[in-house]
Amino acid sequence: MITTPTNESQVIENFIKKLLAHLDECNVDKLQLFPTLFDQHSCKIIVNSQPFAQPAAFIQTWLQQVVATQHSITSIDFHTIPGTNTVICNVNCKVRFEESGRDRSGADSAILVSSSTPSSRNNMHSKGSLPSRNQRIWGSYYGVSIQIVLHANIFTDNPPAGVIAGLNYNFVYKPEDSLITI
């Protein structure tokens, strides 16, 4: 398959959307293809300066200890590095967290809820309008910067497998009214 710059842009954009959709997915059964995106032998993953030895450890931590999320892409920039068979992607996006205090499976989350909540949320809860257990309460958006190192076979493999060689996920902005402590 011959790729053009337009095709490459579409491939990268679709792949990034797929990656973020996997991070947002709450149904563990639907995530069977997620680990196959990572190069299982040499992938390096860092989240807010915390390294993960294996992609499986990152995925397990994300699924078990992070509440439900919603990512929204604001920009994508990528460059193919000649002679290295790699593509470097810089993704800027927003993410917001479900702030009811439950994880993806409905159990208490490992991310702590701040003890000092904004007065508007205190008033909401004090009036007896507590949300039901299954109702999602979305917080404000955080700013996120993601750098991804991909193998260039992302342009030829369909579906892409083992193409993520590195992932660096950093929070660059925390809203003041967020209940989540990261």
mmCIF file of C-alpha atoms in Angstrom:
data_model
loop_
_atom_site.group_PDB
_atom_site.id
_atom_site.type_symbol
_atom_site.label_atom_id
_atom_site.label_comp_id
_atom_site.label_asym_id
_atom_site.label_seq_id
_atom_site.Cartn_x
_atom_site.Cartn_y
_atom_site.Cartn_z
ATOM 1 C CA MET A 1 0.000 0.000 0.000
ATOM 2 C CA ILE A 2 1.387 3.361 -0.993
ATOM 3 C CA THR A 3 0.690 6.051 1.563
ATOM 4 C CA THR A 4 0.432 9.728 0.859
ATOM 5 C CA PRO A 5 0.776 12.484 3.459
ATOM 6 C CA THR A 6 -3.027 12.794 3.527
ATOM 7 C CA ASN A 7 -3.427 9.050 4.070
ATOM 8 C CA GLU A 8 -0.754 9.106 6.782
ATOM 9 C CA SER A 9 -2.526 11.942 8.589
ATOM 10 C CA GLN A 10 -5.793 10.019 8.516
ATOM 11 C CA VAL A 11 -4.106 6.811 9.730
ATOM 12 C CA ILE A 12 -2.455 8.631 12.649
ATOM 13 C CA GLU A 13 -5.613 10.530 13.584
ATOM 14 C CA ASN A 14 -7.720 7.349 13.523
ATOM 15 C CA PHE A 15 -5.113 5.500 15.567
ATOM 16 C CA ILE A 16 -4.961 8.247 18.225
ATOM 17 C CA LYS A 17 -8.764 8.291 18.436
ATOM 18 C CA LYS A 18 -8.728 4.506 18.849
ATOM 19 C CA LEU A 19 -6.072 4.717 21.577
ATOM 20 C CA LEU A 20 -8.011 7.348 23.537
ATOM 21 C CA ALA A 21 -11.260 5.402 23.068
ATOM 22 C CA HIS A 22 -9.535 2.402 24.664
ATOM 23 C CA LEU A 23 -8.465 4.565 27.613
ATOM 24 C CA ASP A 24 -12.071 5.776 27.988
ATOM 25 C CA GLU A 25 -13.638 2.314 27.673
ATOM 26 C CA CYS A 26 -15.379 1.074 30.823
ATOM 27 C CA ASN A 27 -16.280 -2.421 29.618
ATOM 28 C CA VAL A 28 -13.227 -4.617 30.252
ATOM 29 C CA ASP A 29 -14.519 -7.243 27.805
ATOM 30 C CA LYS A 30 -14.226 -4.741 24.935
ATOM 31 C CA LEU A 31 -10.540 -4.094 25.657
ATOM 32 C CA GLN A 32 -9.089 -7.359 24.364
ATOM 33 C CA LEU A 33 -7.407 -5.627 21.408
ATOM 34 C CA PHE A 34 -5.923 -2.800 23.503
ATOM 35 C CA PRO A 35 -2.787 -4.698 24.656
ATOM 36 C CA THR A 36 -2.045 -5.731 21.066
ATOM 37 C CA LEU A 37 -1.386 -2.095 20.119
ATOM 38 C CA PHE A 38 1.764 -2.042 22.287
ATOM 39 C CA ASP A 39 5.166 -3.491 21.380
ATOM 40 C CA GLN A 40 5.270 -6.054 24.194
ATOM 41 C CA HIS A 41 9.069 -6.422 24.123
ATOM 42 C CA SER A 42 10.383 -2.872 24.149
ATOM 43 C CA CYS A 43 7.508 -0.465 24.864
ATOM 44 C CA LYS A 44 8.199 2.255 27.427
ATOM 45 C CA ILE A 45 5.247 3.910 29.171
ATOM 46 C CA ILE A 46 5.424 6.926 31.468
ATOM 47 C CA VAL A 47 2.455 8.629 33.138
ATOM 48 C CA ASN A 48 3.257 11.864 35.011
ATOM 49 C CA SER A 49 6.898 10.798 35.456
ATOM 50 C CA GLN A 50 5.908 7.340 36.747
ATOM 51 C CA PRO A 51 7.351 4.585 34.536
ATOM 52 C CA PHE A 52 5.602 1.293 33.880
ATOM 53 C CA ALA A 53 7.770 -1.748 33.191
ATOM 54 C CA GLN A 54 5.268 -3.451 30.901
ATOM 55 C CA PRO A 55 2.238 -2.318 28.906
ATOM 56 C CA ALA A 56 0.138 -4.870 30.823
ATOM 57 C CA ALA A 57 0.993 -3.147 34.133
ATOM 58 C CA PHE A 58 -0.075 0.222 32.728
ATOM 59 C CA ILE A 59 -3.330 -1.146 31.311
ATOM 60 C CA GLN A 60 -4.157 -2.968 34.548
ATOM 61 C CA THR A 61 -3.458 0.129 36.662
ATOM 62 C CA TRP A 62 -5.482 2.373 34.341
ATOM 63 C CA LEU A 63 -8.460 0.020 34.328
ATOM 64 C CA GLN A 64 -8.454 -0.800 38.040
ATOM 65 C CA GLN A 65 -7.405 2.463 39.664
ATOM 66 C CA VAL A 66 -8.615 5.254 37.400
ATOM 67 C CA VAL A 67 -12.214 6.378 37.284
ATOM 68 C CA ALA A 68 -14.086 6.614 33.987
ATOM 69 C CA THR A 69 -12.660 9.228 31.622
ATOM 70 C CA GLN A 70 -13.635 11.206 28.527
ATOM 71 C CA HIS A 71 -10.826 12.372 26.239
ATOM 72 C CA SER A 72 -11.230 15.101 23.624
ATOM 73 C CA ILE A 73 -8.446 15.770 21.094
ATOM 74 C CA THR A 74 -7.434 19.388 20.541
ATOM 75 C CA SER A 75 -4.428 18.862 18.229
ATOM 76 C CA ILE A 76 -2.233 16.174 16.703
ATOM 77 C CA ASP A 77 1.216 16.684 15.217
ATOM 78 C CA PHE A 78 3.365 13.843 13.886
ATOM 79 C CA HIS A 79 6.646 13.395 12.082
ATOM 80 C CA THR A 80 8.197 10.348 10.469
ATOM 81 C CA ILE A 81 11.861 10.115 11.425
ATOM 82 C CA PRO A 82 13.789 9.075 8.276
ATOM 83 C CA GLY A 83 15.923 5.965 8.569
ATOM 84 C CA THR A 84 14.595 4.962 11.996
ATOM 85 C CA ASN A 85 11.286 3.327 11.053
ATOM 86 C CA THR A 86 9.551 5.452 13.710
ATOM 87 C CA VAL A 87 6.862 8.099 13.864
ATOM 88 C CA ILE A 88 6.766 10.656 16.680
ATOM 89 C CA CYS A 89 3.310 11.970 17.617
ATOM 90 C CA ASN A 90 2.512 14.897 19.871
ATOM 91 C CA VAL A 91 -1.116 14.925 20.987
ATOM 92 C CA ASN A 92 -2.746 17.699 22.967
ATOM 93 C CA CYS A 93 -6.094 16.849 24.440
ATOM 94 C CA LYS A 94 -8.471 17.351 27.306
ATOM 95 C CA VAL A 95 -9.671 14.700 29.726
ATOM 96 C CA ARG A 96 -12.321 14.813 32.354
ATOM 97 C CA PHE A 97 -12.960 12.335 35.112
ATOM 98 C CA GLU A 98 -16.134 10.847 36.468
ATOM 99 C CA GLU A 99 -16.317 12.319 39.987
ATOM 100 C CA SER A 100 -18.898 10.200 41.802
ATOM 101 C CA GLY A 101 -16.069 8.331 43.568
ATOM 102 C CA ARG A 102 -16.621 5.053 41.738
ATOM 103 C CA ASP A 103 -14.249 3.284 39.380
ATOM 104 C CA ARG A 104 -15.154 1.790 36.026
ATOM 105 C CA SER A 105 -16.711 -1.298 37.608
ATOM 106 C CA GLY A 106 -18.772 0.673 40.145
ATOM 107 C CA ALA A 107 -16.519 0.007 43.164
ATOM 108 C CA ASP A 108 -14.793 2.699 45.228
ATOM 109 C CA SER A 109 -12.001 4.258 43.196
ATOM 110 C CA ALA A 110 -8.312 4.374 44.153
ATOM 111 C CA ILE A 111 -8.103 8.024 43.089
ATOM 112 C CA LEU A 112 -8.927 10.048 46.159
ATOM 113 C CA VAL A 113 -11.674 12.624 46.229
ATOM 114 C CA SER A 114 -10.491 15.892 47.744
ATOM 115 C CA SER A 115 -11.915 16.690 51.182
ATOM 116 C CA SER A 116 -12.331 20.367 50.292
ATOM 117 C CA THR A 117 -15.041 20.581 47.666
ATOM 118 C CA PRO A 118 -16.286 23.765 46.049
ATOM 119 C CA SER A 119 -19.328 25.260 47.733
ATOM 120 C CA SER A 120 -21.570 24.747 44.716
ATOM 121 C CA ARG A 121 -21.053 21.001 44.919
ATOM 122 C CA ASN A 122 -21.542 21.005 48.690
ATOM 123 C CA ASN A 123 -24.842 22.817 48.241
ATOM 124 C CA MET A 124 -25.957 20.332 45.623
ATOM 125 C CA HIS A 125 -25.278 17.400 47.934
ATOM 126 C CA SER A 126 -26.708 19.059 51.045
ATOM 127 C CA LYS A 127 -30.091 19.540 49.388
ATOM 128 C CA GLY A 128 -30.596 15.804 49.110
ATOM 129 C CA SER A 129 -29.969 15.636 45.380
ATOM 130 C CA LEU A 130 -27.330 12.925 45.572
ATOM 131 C CA PRO A 131 -26.863 11.167 42.255
ATOM 132 C CA SER A 132 -27.837 7.544 41.883
ATOM 133 C CA ARG A 133 -25.045 4.967 41.985
ATOM 134 C CA ASN A 134 -25.004 4.561 38.197
ATOM 135 C CA GLN A 135 -25.277 8.237 37.269
ATOM 136 C CA ARG A 136 -22.046 9.783 36.015
ATOM 137 C CA ILE A 137 -20.868 13.123 37.371
ATOM 138 C CA TRP A 138 -18.251 14.604 35.043
ATOM 139 C CA GLY A 139 -15.720 17.085 36.359
ATOM 140 C CA SER A 140 -13.996 19.901 34.525
ATOM 141 C CA TYR A 141 -11.441 19.168 31.825
ATOM 142 C CA TYR A 142 -7.748 18.647 32.607
ATOM 143 C CA GLY A 143 -5.129 19.548 30.012
ATOM 144 C CA VAL A 144 -3.094 16.583 28.774
ATOM 145 C CA SER A 145 0.011 16.305 26.616
ATOM 146 C CA ILE A 146 0.773 12.897 25.119
ATOM 147 C CA GLN A 147 3.889 11.924 23.196
ATOM 148 C CA ILE A 148 3.777 8.611 21.348
ATOM 149 C CA VAL A 149 6.567 6.789 19.528
ATOM 150 C CA LEU A 150 5.124 4.500 16.864
ATOM 151 C CA HIS A 151 6.680 1.968 14.534
ATOM 152 C CA ALA A 152 6.250 3.058 10.913
ATOM 153 C CA ASN A 153 4.423 -0.187 10.113
ATOM 154 C CA ILE A 154 1.336 1.607 11.439
ATOM 155 C CA PHE A 155 0.917 2.781 7.831
ATOM 156 C CA THR A 156 0.989 -0.740 6.360
ATOM 157 C CA ASP A 157 -0.472 -3.079 9.003
ATOM 158 C CA ASN A 158 -4.231 -3.347 9.155
ATOM 159 C CA PRO A 159 -5.159 -3.600 11.927
ATOM 160 C CA PRO A 160 -1.995 -2.196 13.492
ATOM 161 C CA ALA A 161 -0.426 -4.495 16.074
ATOM 162 C CA GLY A 162 2.583 -3.872 18.305
ATOM 163 C CA VAL A 163 3.064 -0.371 16.915
ATOM 164 C CA ILE A 164 3.367 1.655 20.152
ATOM 165 C CA ALA A 165 7.051 1.787 21.118
ATOM 166 C CA GLY A 166 6.653 4.554 23.709
ATOM 167 C CA LEU A 167 3.907 6.510 25.443
ATOM 168 C CA ASN A 168 4.370 9.582 27.646
ATOM 169 C CA TYR A 169 1.101 10.845 29.220
ATOM 170 C CA ASN A 170 1.329 14.091 31.229
ATOM 171 C CA PHE A 171 -1.216 16.329 32.882
ATOM 172 C CA VAL A 172 -0.392 19.943 32.049
ATOM 173 C CA TYR A 173 -3.416 21.658 33.574
ATOM 174 C CA LYS A 174 -5.604 20.826 36.585
ATOM 175 C CA PRO A 175 -8.871 22.726 36.999
ATOM 176 C CA GLU A 176 -9.365 24.365 40.379
ATOM 177 C CA ASP A 177 -12.844 22.924 40.849
ATOM 178 C CA SER A 178 -11.850 19.287 40.315
ATOM 179 C CA LEU A 179 -12.579 16.789 43.062
ATOM 180 C CA ILE A 180 -9.924 14.379 41.784
ATOM 181 C CA THR A 181 -6.452 14.235 43.322
ATOM 182 C CA ILE A 182 -3.804 12.897 40.964
#
